[in-house]
Short mmCIF file of C-alpha atoms in Angstrom, two decimals:
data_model
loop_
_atom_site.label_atom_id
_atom_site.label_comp_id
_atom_site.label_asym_id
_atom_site.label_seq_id
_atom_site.Cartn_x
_atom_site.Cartn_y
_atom_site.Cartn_z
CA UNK A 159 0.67 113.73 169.97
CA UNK A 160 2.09 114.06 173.60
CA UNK A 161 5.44 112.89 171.93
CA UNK A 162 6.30 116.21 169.60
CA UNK A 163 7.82 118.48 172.08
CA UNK A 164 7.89 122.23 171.16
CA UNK A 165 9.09 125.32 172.52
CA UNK A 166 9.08 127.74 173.98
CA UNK A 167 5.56 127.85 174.31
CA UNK A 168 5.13 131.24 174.20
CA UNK A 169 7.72 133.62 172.54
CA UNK A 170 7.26 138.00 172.79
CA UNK A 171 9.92 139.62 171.18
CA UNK A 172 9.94 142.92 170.11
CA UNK A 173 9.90 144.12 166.06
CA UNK A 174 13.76 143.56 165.00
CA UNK A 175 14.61 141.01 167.22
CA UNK A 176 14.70 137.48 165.98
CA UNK A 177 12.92 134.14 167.01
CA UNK A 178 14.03 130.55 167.51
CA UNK A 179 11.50 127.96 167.85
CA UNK A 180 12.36 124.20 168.68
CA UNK A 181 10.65 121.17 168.01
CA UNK A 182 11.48 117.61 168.53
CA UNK A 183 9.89 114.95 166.57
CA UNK A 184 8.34 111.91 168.39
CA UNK A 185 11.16 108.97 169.09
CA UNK A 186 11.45 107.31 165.74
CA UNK A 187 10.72 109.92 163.76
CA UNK A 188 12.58 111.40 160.94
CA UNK A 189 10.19 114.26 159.36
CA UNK A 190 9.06 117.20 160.53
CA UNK A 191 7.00 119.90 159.28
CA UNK A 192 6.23 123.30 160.65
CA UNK A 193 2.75 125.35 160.03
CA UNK A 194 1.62 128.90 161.10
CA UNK A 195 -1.52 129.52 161.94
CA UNK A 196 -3.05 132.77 162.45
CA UNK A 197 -6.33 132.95 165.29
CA UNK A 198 -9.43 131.51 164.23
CA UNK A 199 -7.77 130.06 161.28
CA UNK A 200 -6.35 127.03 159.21
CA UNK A 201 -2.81 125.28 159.14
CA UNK A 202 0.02 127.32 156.34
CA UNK A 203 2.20 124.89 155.33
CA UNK A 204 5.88 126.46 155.65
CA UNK A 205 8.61 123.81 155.16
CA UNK A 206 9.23 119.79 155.14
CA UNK A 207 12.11 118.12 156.24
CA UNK A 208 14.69 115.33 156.91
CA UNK A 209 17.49 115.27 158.79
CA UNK A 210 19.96 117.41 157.29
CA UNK A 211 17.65 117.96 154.46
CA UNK A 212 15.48 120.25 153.08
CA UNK A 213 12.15 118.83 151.16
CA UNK A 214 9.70 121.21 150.46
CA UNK A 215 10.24 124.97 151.19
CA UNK A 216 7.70 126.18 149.25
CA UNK A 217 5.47 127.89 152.36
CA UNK A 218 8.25 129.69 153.42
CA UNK A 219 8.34 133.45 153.06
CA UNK A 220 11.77 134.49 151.03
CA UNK A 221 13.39 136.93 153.53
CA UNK A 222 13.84 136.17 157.40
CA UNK A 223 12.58 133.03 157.74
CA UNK A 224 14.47 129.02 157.30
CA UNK A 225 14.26 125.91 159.19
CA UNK A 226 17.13 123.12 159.83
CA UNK A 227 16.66 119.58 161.19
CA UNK A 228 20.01 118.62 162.24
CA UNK A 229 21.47 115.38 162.55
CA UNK A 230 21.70 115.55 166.24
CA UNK A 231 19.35 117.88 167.66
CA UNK A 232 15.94 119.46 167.35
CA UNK A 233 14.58 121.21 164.63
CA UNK A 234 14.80 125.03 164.57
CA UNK A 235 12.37 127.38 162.26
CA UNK A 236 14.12 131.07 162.74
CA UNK A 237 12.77 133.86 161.98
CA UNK A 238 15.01 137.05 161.83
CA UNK A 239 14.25 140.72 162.67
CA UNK A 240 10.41 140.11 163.74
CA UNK A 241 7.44 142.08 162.47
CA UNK A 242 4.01 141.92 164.13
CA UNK A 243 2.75 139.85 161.07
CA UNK A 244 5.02 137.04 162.37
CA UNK A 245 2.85 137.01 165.29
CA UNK A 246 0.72 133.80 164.91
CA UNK A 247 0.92 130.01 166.44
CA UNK A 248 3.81 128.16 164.67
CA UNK A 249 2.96 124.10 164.87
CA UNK A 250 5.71 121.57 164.18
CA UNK A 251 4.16 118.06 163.30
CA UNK A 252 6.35 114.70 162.62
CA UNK A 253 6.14 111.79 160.61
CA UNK A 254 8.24 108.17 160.55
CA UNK A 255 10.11 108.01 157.69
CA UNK A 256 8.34 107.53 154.54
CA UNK A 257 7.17 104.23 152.83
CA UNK A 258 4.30 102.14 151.34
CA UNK A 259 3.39 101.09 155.42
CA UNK A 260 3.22 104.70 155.75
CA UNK A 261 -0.46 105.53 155.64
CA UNK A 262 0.70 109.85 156.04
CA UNK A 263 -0.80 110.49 159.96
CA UNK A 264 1.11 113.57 161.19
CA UNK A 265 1.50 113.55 165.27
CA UNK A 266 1.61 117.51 166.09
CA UNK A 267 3.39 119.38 169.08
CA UNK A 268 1.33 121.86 171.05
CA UNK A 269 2.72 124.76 169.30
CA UNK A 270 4.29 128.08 169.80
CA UNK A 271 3.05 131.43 170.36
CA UNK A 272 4.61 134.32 169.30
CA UNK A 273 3.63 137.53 169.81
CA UNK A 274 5.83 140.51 168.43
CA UNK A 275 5.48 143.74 170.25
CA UNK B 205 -2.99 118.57 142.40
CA UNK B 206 -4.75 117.19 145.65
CA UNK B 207 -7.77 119.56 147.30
CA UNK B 208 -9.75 119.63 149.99
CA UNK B 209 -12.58 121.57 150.57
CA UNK B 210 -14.51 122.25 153.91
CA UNK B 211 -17.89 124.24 152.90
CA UNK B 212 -18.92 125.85 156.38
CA UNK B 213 -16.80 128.00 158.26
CA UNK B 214 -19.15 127.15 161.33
CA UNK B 215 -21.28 124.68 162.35
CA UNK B 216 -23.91 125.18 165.32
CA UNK B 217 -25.73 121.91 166.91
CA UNK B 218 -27.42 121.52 169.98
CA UNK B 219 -26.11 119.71 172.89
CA UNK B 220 -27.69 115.90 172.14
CA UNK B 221 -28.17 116.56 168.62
CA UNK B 222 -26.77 114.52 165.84
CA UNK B 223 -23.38 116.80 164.18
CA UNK B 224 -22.29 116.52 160.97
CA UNK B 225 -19.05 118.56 159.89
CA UNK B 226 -18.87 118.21 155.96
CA UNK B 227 -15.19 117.50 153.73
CA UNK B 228 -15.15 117.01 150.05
CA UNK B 229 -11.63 116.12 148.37
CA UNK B 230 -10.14 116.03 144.92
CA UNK B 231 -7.64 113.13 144.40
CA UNK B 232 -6.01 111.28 141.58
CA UNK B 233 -6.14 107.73 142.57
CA UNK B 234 -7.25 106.41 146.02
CA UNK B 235 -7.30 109.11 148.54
CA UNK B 236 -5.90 108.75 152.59
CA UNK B 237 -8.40 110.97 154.64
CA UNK B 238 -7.76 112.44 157.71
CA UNK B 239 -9.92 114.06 160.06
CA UNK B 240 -8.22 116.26 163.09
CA UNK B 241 -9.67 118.12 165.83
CA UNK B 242 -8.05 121.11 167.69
CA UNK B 243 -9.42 122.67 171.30
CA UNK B 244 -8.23 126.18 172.14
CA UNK B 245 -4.79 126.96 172.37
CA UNK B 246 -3.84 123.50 171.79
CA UNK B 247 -2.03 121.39 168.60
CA UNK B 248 -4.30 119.72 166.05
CA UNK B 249 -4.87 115.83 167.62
CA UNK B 250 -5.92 113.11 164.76
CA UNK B 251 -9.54 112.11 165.07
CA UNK B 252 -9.46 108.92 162.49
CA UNK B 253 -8.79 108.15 159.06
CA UNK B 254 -9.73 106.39 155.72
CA UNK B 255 -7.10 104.52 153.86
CA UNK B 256 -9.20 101.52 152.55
CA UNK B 257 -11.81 99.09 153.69
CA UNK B 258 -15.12 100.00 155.00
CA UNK B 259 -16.54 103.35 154.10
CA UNK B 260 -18.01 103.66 157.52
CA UNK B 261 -14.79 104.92 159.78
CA UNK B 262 -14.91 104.95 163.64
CA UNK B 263 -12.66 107.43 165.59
CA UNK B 264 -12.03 109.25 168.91
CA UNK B 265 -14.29 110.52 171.21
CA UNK B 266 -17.64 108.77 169.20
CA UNK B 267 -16.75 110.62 165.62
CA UNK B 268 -17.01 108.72 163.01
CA UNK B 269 -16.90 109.60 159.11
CA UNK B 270 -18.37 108.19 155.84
CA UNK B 271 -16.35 107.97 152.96
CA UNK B 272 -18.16 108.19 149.95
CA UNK B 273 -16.40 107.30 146.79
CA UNK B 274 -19.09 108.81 144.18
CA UNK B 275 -19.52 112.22 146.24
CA UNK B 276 -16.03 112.72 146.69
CA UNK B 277 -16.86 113.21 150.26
CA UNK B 278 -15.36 112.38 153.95
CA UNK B 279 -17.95 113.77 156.07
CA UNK B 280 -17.51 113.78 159.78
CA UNK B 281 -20.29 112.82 162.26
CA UNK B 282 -21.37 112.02 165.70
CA UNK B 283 -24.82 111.10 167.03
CA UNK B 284 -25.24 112.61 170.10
CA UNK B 285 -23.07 115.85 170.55
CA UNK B 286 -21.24 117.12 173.61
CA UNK B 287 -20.64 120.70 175.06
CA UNK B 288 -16.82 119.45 174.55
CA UNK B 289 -16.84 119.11 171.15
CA UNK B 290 -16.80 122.15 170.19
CA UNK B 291 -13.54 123.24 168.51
CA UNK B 292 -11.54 123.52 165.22
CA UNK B 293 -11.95 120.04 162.71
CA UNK B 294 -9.83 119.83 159.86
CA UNK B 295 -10.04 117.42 157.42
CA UNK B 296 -6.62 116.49 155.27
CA UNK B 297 -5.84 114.64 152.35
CA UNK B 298 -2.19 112.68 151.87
CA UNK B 299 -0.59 114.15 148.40
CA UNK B 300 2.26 111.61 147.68
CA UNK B 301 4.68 113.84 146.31
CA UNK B 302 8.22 112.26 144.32
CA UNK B 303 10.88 110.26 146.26
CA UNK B 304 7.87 108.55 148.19
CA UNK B 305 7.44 112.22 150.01
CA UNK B 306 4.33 113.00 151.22
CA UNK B 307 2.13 115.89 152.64
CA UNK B 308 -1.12 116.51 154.21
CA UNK B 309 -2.89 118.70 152.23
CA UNK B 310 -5.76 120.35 154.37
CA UNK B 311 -9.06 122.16 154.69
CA UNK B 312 -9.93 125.68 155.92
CA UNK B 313 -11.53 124.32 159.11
CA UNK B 314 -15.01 124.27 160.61
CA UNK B 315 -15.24 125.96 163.78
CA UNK B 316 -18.20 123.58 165.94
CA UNK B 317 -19.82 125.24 168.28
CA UNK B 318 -22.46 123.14 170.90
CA UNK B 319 -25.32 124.75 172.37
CA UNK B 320 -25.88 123.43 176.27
#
């Protein structure tokens, strides 16, 4: 999983201030998908994607949060005017593209801490 | 829809004692299992998996997990357990979703704990 590169590793921004967190897939790969996760807990799915695409959304909170994978570039999940429930680990994971040889093994970054003060 | 179900929050073995972290799943046709370990402050690292073939699975690190079509179970095991393996496991089921789209869909997570 040394190949997902996230960050900043750790992020402390203060309540109203917003958060960008990075993540670039492994070489070859062309889906990513982020996760929370609060201490002592399991994986939230938040949001899927391909380049330039949007797949599956449906962990994402309404208001403040969204996610791009541009074509060139790494993907971003944003999250605007911080509270201190957005403080958790956020963990980006990527995938080659899909297909029957595809047996579904995610590779994971080592994550991003946020803490919101 | 897809499940997976981890039954113990925690598991506690002694150092040198057999472990055995237990997954049941709920699939519609043949299921891909995953099992995933993650050490503090870290990102989840894949342990092994079961896509077809022999039940008996071998891993990283001397895990190794049953699959067990009749008991809808993936359990995780290891016969001799280290102080280092204790950490976060999740197990993870692949839910093929349209357009050939696919996500993991996981467990809570059992939090292993090794006694020196």
């Amino acid at each position: 999983n040394a190949g997902v590169m996230q960050n900043p590793r750790h992020l402390v921004r203060r309540r109203g201030q917003e958060a960008r967190l990075r993540c670039s897939p492994m070489k070859g790969h062309s889906h990513v998908y982020w996760y929370r996760q609060l201490p002592e807990e399991g994986l939230k799915f938040m949001v899927y994607l391909q380049k330039e695409n949007i797949i599956d959304e449906s962990g994402m909170p309404k208001e403040r949060f969204s996610a791009e994978f541009p074509k060139e570039g790494p993907s971003i999940l944003r999250i605007q005017q911080v509270v201190r429930g957005d403080s958790a680990a956020y963990f980006c994971a990527s995938s080659p593209r899909t297909g029957t040889t595809n047996t579904g093994e995610l590779f994971f970054g080592e994550g991003s801490r946020l803490t919101v003060l | 829809a897809q499940s997976v179900a981890q039954p113990e929050d925690q598991v506690n073995v002694a150092e040198g004692n057999p472990l055995t972290v237990k997954c049941t799943y709920s699939v519609s046709g043949n299921p891909y299992l995953f099992w995933y370990v993650q050490y503090p402050n870290r990102g989840l690292q894949f342990l092994l998996k079961y896509i077809t073939g022999d039940n008996l699975v071998k891993g990283s690190y001397g895990f190794e997990a049953e699959f067990n079509k009749s008991q809808t179970s993936f359990h995780l095991k290891k016969p001799s357990a280290l102080v280092s393996d204790s950490a976060l496991y999740f197990c993870a089921v692949r839910e093929l979703r349209t357009d050939s789209n696919y996500q993991l869909i996981w467990g809570a997570g059992t939090k292993l704990i090794i006694k020196p």
